[in-house]
Tab-separated table of C-alpha atoms in Angstrom:
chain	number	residue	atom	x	y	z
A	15	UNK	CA	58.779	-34.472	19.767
A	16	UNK	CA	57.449	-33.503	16.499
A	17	UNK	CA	57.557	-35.782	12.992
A	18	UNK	CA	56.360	-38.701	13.231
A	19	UNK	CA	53.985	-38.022	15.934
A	20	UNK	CA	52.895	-34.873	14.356
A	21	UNK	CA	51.300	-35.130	11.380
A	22	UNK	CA	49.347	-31.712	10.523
A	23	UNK	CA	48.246	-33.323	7.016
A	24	UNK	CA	45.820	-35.632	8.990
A	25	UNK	CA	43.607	-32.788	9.326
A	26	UNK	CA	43.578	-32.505	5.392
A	27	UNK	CA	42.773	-35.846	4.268
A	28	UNK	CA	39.482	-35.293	2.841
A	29	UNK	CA	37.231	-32.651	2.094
A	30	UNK	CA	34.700	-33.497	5.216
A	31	UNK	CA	37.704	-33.313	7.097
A	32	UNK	CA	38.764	-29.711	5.994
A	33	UNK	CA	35.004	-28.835	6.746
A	34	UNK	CA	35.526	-29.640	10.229
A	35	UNK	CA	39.211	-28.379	10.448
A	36	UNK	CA	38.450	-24.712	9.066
A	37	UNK	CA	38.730	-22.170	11.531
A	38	UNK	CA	37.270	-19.615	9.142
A	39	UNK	CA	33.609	-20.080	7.704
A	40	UNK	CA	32.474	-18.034	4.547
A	41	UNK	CA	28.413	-18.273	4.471
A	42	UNK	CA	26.211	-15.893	2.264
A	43	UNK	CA	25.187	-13.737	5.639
A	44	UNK	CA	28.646	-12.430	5.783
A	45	UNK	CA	28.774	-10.609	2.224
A	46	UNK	CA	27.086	-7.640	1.713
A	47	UNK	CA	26.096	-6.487	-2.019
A	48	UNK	CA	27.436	-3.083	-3.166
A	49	UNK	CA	25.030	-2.004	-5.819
A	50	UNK	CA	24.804	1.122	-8.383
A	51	UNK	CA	21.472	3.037	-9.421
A	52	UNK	CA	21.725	5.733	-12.472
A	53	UNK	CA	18.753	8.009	-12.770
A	54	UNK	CA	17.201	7.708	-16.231
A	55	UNK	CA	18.436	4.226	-17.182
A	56	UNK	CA	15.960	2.414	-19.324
A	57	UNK	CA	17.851	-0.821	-18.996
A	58	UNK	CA	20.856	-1.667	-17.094
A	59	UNK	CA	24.003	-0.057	-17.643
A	60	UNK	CA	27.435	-2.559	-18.031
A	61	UNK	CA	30.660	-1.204	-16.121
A	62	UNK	CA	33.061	-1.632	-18.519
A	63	UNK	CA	35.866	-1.623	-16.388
A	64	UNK	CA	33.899	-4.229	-13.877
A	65	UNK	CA	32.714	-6.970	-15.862
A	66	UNK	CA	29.421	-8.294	-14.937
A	67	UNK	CA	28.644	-5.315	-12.519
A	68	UNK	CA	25.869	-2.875	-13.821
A	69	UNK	CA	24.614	0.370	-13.057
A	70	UNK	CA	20.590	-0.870	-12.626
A	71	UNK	CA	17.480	0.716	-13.040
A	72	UNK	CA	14.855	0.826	-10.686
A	73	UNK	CA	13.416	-3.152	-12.180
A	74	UNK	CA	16.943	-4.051	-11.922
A	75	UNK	CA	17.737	-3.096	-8.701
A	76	UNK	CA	14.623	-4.556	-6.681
A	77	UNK	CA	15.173	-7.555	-8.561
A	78	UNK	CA	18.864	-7.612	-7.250
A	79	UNK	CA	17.565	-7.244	-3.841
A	80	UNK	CA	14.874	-10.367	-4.149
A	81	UNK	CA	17.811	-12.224	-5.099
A	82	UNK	CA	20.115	-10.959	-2.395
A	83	UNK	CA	16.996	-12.256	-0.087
A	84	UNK	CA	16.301	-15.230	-1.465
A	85	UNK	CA	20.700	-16.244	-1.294
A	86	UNK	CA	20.724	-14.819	2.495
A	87	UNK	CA	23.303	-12.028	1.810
A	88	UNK	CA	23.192	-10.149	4.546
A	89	UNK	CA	22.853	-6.891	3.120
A	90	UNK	CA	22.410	-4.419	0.230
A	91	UNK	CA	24.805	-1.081	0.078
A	92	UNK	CA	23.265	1.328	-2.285
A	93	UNK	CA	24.883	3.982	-4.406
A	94	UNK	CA	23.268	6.626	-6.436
A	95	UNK	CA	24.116	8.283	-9.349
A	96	UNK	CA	22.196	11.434	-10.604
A	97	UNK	CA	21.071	12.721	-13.793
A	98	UNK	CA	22.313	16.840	-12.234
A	99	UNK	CA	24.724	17.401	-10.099
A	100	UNK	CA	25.635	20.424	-8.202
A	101	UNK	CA	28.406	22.344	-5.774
A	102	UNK	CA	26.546	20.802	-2.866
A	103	UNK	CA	25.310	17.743	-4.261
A	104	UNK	CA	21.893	18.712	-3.710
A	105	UNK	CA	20.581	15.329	-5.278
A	106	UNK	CA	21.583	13.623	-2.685
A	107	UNK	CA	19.420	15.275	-0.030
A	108	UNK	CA	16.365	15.340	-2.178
A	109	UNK	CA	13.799	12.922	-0.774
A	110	UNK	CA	13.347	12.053	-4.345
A	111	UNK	CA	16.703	12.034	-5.534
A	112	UNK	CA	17.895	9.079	-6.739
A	113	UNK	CA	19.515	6.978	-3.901
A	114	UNK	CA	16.687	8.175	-1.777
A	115	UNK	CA	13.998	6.906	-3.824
A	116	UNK	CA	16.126	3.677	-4.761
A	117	UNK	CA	16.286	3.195	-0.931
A	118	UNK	CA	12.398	3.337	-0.486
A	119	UNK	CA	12.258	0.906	-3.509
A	120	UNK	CA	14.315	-1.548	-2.295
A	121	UNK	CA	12.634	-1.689	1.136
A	122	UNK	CA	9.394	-2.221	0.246
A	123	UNK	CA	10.820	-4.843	-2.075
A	124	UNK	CA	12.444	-6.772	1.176
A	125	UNK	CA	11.094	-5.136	3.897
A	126	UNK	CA	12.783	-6.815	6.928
A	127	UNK	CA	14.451	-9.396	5.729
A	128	UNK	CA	17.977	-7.905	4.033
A	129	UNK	CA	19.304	-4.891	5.941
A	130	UNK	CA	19.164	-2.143	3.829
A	131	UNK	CA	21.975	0.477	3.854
A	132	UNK	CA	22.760	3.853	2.016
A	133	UNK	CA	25.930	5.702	1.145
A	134	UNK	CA	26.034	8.868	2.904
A	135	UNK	CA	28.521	10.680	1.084
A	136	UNK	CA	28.453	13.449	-1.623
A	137	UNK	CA	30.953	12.649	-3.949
A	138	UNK	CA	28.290	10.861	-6.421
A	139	UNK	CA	26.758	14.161	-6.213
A	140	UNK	CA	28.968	16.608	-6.066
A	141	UNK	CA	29.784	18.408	-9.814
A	142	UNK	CA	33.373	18.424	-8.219
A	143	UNK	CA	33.512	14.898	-7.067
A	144	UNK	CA	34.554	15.624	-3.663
A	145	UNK	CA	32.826	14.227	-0.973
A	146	UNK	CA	32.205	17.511	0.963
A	147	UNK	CA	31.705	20.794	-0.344
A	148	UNK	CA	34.110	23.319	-1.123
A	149	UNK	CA	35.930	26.295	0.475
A	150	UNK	CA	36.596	29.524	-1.445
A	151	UNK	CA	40.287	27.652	-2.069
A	152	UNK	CA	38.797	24.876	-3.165
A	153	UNK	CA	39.403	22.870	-0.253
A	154	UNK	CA	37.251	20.327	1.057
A	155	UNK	CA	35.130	22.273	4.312
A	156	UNK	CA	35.009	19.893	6.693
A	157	UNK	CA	32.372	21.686	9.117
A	158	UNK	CA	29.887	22.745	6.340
A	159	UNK	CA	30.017	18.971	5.175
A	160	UNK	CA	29.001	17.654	7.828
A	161	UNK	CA	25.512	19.461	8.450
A	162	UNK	CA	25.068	18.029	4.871
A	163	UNK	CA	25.673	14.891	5.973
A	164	UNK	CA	23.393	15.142	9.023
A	165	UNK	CA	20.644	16.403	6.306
A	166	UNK	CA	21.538	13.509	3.691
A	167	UNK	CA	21.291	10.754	6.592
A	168	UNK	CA	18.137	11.651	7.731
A	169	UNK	CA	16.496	11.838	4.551
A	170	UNK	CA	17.868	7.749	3.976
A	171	UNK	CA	16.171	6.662	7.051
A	172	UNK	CA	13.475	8.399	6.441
A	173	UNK	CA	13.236	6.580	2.918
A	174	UNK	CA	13.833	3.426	4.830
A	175	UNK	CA	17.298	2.351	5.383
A	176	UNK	CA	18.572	0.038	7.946
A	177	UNK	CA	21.600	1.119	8.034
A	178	UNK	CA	23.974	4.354	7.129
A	179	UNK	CA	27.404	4.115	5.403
A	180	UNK	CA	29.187	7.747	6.317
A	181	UNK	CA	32.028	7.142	3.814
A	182	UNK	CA	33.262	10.821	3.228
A	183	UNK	CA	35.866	10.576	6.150
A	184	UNK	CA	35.402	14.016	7.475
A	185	UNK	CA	36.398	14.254	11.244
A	186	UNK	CA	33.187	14.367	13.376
A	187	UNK	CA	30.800	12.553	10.718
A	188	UNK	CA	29.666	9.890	12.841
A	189	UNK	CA	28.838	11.772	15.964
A	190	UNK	CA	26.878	14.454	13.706
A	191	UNK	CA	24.891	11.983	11.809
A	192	UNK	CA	24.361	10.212	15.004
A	193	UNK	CA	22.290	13.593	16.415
A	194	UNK	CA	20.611	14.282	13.418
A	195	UNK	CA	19.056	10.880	13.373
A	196	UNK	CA	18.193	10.656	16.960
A	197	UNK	CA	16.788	14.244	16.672
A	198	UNK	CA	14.710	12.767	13.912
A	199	UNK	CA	13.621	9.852	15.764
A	200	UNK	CA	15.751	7.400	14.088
A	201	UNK	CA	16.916	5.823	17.572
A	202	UNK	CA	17.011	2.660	15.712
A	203	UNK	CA	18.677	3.304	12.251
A	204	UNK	CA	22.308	2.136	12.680
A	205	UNK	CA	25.868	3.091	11.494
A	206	UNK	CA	28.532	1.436	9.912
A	207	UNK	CA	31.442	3.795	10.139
A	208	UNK	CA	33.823	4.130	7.363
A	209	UNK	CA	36.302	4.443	10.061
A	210	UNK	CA	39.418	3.282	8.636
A	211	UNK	CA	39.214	4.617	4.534
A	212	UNK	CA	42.627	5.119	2.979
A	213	UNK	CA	43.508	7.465	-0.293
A	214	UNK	CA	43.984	4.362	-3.102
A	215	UNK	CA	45.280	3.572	-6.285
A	216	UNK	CA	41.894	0.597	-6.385
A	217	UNK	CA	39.619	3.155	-6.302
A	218	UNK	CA	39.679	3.421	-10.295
A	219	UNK	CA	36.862	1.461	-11.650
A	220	UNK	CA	34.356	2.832	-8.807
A	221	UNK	CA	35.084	6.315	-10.678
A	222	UNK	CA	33.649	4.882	-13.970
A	223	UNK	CA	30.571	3.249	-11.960
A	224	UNK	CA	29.482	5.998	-10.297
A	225	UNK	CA	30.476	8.332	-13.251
A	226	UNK	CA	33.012	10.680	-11.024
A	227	UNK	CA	33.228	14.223	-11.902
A	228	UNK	CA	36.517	13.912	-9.687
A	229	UNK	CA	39.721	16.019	-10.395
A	230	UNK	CA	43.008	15.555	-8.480
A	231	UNK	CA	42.507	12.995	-5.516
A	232	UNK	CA	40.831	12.549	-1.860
A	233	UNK	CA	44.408	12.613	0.263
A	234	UNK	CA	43.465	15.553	2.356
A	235	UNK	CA	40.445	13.876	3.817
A	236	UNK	CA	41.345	9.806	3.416
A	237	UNK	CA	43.574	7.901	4.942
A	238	UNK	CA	47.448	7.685	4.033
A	239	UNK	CA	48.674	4.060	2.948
A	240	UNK	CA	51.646	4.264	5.131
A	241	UNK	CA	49.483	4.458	8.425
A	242	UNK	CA	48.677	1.706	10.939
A	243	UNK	CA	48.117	2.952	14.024
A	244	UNK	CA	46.769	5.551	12.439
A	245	UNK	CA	43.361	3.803	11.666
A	246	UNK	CA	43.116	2.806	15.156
A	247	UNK	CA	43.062	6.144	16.292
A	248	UNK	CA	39.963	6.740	13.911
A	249	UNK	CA	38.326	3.992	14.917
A	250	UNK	CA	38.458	4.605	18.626
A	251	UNK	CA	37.159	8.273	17.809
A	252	UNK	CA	33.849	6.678	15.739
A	253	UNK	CA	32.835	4.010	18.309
A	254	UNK	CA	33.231	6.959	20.621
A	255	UNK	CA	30.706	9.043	18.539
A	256	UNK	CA	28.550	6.339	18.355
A	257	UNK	CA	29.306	3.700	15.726
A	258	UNK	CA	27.462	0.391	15.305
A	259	UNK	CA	29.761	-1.167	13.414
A	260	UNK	CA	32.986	-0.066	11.955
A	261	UNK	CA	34.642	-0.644	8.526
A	262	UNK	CA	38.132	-0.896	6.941
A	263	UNK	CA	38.651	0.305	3.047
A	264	UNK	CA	39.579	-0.938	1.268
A	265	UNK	CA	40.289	-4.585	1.985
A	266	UNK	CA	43.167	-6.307	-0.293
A	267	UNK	CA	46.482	-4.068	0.206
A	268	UNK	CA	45.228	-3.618	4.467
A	269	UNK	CA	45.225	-7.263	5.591
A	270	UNK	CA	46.944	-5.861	8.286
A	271	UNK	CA	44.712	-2.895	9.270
A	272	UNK	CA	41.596	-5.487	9.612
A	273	UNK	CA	43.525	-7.866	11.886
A	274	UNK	CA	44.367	-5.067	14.263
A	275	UNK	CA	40.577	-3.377	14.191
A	276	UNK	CA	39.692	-6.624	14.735
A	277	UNK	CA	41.496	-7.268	17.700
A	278	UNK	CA	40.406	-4.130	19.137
A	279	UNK	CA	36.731	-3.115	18.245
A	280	UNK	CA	33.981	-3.846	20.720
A	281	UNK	CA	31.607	-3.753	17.773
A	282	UNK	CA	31.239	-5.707	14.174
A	283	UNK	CA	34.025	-5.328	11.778
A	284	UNK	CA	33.280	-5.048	8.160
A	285	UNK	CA	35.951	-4.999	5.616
A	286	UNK	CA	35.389	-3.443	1.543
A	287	UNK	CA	36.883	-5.668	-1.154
A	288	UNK	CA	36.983	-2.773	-3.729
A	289	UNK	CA	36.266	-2.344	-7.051
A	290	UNK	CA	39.901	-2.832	-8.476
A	291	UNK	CA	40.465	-5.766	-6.338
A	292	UNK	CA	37.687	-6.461	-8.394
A	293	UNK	CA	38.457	-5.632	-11.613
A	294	UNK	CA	41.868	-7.412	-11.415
A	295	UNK	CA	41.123	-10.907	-10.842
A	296	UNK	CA	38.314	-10.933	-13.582
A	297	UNK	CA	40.843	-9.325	-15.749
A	298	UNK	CA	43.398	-12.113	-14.770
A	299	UNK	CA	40.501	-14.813	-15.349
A	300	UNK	CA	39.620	-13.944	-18.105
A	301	UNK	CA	43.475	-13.948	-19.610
A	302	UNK	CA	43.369	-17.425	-18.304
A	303	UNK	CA	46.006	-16.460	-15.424
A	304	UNK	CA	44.051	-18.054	-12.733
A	305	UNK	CA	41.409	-19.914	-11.829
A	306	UNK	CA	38.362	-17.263	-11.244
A	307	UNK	CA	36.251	-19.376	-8.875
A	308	UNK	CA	39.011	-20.055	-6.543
A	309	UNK	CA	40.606	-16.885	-6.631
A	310	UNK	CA	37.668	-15.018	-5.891
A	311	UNK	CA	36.435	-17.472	-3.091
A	312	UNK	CA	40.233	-17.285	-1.486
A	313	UNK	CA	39.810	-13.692	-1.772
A	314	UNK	CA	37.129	-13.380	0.191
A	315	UNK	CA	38.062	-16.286	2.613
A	316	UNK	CA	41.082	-14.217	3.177
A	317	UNK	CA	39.667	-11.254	4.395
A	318	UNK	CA	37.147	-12.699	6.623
A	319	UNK	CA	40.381	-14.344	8.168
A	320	UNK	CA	42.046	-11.531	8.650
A	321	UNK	CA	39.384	-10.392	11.117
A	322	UNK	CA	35.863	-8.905	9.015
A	323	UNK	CA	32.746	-10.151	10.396
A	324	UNK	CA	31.276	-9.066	7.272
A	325	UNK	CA	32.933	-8.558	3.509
A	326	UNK	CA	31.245	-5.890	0.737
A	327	UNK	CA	32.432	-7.466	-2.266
A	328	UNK	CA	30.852	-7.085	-6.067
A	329	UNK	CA	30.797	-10.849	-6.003
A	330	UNK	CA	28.460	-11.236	-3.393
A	331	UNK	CA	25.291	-12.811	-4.807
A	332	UNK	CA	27.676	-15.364	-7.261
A	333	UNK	CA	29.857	-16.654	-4.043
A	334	UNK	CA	26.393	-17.182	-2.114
A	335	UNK	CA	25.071	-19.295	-5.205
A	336	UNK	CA	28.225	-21.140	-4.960
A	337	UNK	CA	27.852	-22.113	-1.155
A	338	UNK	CA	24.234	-23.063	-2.295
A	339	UNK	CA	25.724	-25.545	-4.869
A	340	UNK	CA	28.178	-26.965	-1.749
């Protein structure tokens, strides 16, 4: 028997009753805060193409993090952005480079109570934009990268993060970074493995916010679009090098990709709602296309239900306000 004895709209009748129906919760300790630091900044720096993101100075940035506390996001993912770059992104393995002294910053602003997390990547400080260095064809060295990586990662714990973001997608980044922080005695700094990054069109405003020096594209080294068991396979070979937690990137246009990590990691999945999935609801919001508080909070609700224990998202500190007010 079904209608009349079945009546799924029961379950719908009020709001209290959705509360208790929802099989999917969205609470501030599930989003994690991407945020942007420019070296040289004497105030904070709009994104154009991502309105009411910034580029923050060193004020703006620890102030950012109180807030972050004081909401209960659960975390801060920093990005630096260098006055110099070079072949090798030098900058980024400087103990006072930017990121690293952002990092140190930002800790001592929160201490324990946000976990504090740093890109490990070089393409914000690379003069190429590439996230590893370069071959004598120009092509991105896989091997060489990593021992930069190893280098860059220990220098972030050593400023204080939490947690590392390897994001560069090299083969073998999370197993290398994993030895040069135990060799360091970083036994308890943790990863969260970029595991599953794919090549995408979304990737456009990031490039303004982090100032890319990038020609051509990343397809050699990140993930094809077409590929679905692909990103299983790299996520098996991460949580076999040692991953804490594992990642999917970017989030909107791989629904499907989260679902099955989901299904199969033994570890926390985190999912990165990007900055053109981003840019293109505020720019339909603010046409007056669609309502920007629900489309943003369905967003988000939508990729937590696909399977992400936690969601990076540019909209982090605003959705946590907006539980507050609930």
């Amino acid at each position: 028997m079904s209608f009349p004895l079945h009546r799924p709209r029961r379950l719908r009748t009020t709001p209290a009753m959705r509360r208790l129906s929802a099989e999917v919760t969205l609470e501030p300790q599930h989003l994690i805060l991407p945020a942007f630091i420019r070296e040289g900044l004497d105030e904070p720096n709009p994104i154009t193409s991502m309105p009411g993101v910034v580029q923050h100075t060193t004020d703006s940035l620890k102030r950012a993090a109180a807030e972050a506390v004081e909401l209960g996001l659960g975390g801060i993912m920093l990005f630096g952005i260098p006055a110099e770059r070079d072949a090798t992104g030098s900058a980024g393995l400087d103990p006072d480079g930017v990121l690293n002294r952002a990092i140190g910053d930002v800790r001592i602003e929160v201490g324990d109570e946000l976990v504090v997390m740093g890109d490990v990547c070089l393409d914000e400080f690379t003069d190429h934009g590439h996230c590893g260095v370069l071959d004598a064809q120009g092509a991105v060295d896989n091997d060489a990268t990593l021992e930069l990586y190893g280098r860059m990662a220990v220098a972030q714990a050593d400023a204080g993060a939490h947690m590392l973001g390897p994001s560069g997608m090299m083969d073998g980044q999370v197993g290398v970074i994993r030895q040069a922080l135990d060799a360091a005695g970083h036994h308890d700094v943790s990863i969260l493995a970029y595991a599953a990054k794919y090549a995408s069109a979304f990737y456009g405003p990031f490039r303004e916010a982090v100032d890319s020096q990038l020609t051509g594209d990343r397809r050699t080294y990140q993930m094809d679009a077409a590929n679905r068991r692909e990103a299983l396979h790299e996520v098996e070979l991460d949580l076999a090098e040692g991953a804490d937690m594992v990642m999917v990137k970017p989030a909107m246009s791989y629904m499907d990709i989260i679902a099955d990590v989901a299904a199969m990691s033994p570890v926390p999945v985190s999912a990165y709602q990007i900055s053109g999935e981003y840019a293109m609801i505020e720019a339909a919001a603010a046409n007056g296309w669609i309502d920007r508080r629900g489309a943003v909070l369905e967003s988000v609700l939508g990729i937590r239900r696909a399977g992400a224990d936690t969601v990076l998202t540019y909209w982090a500190s605003e959705i946590a306000a907006w539980l507050r007010e609930r």
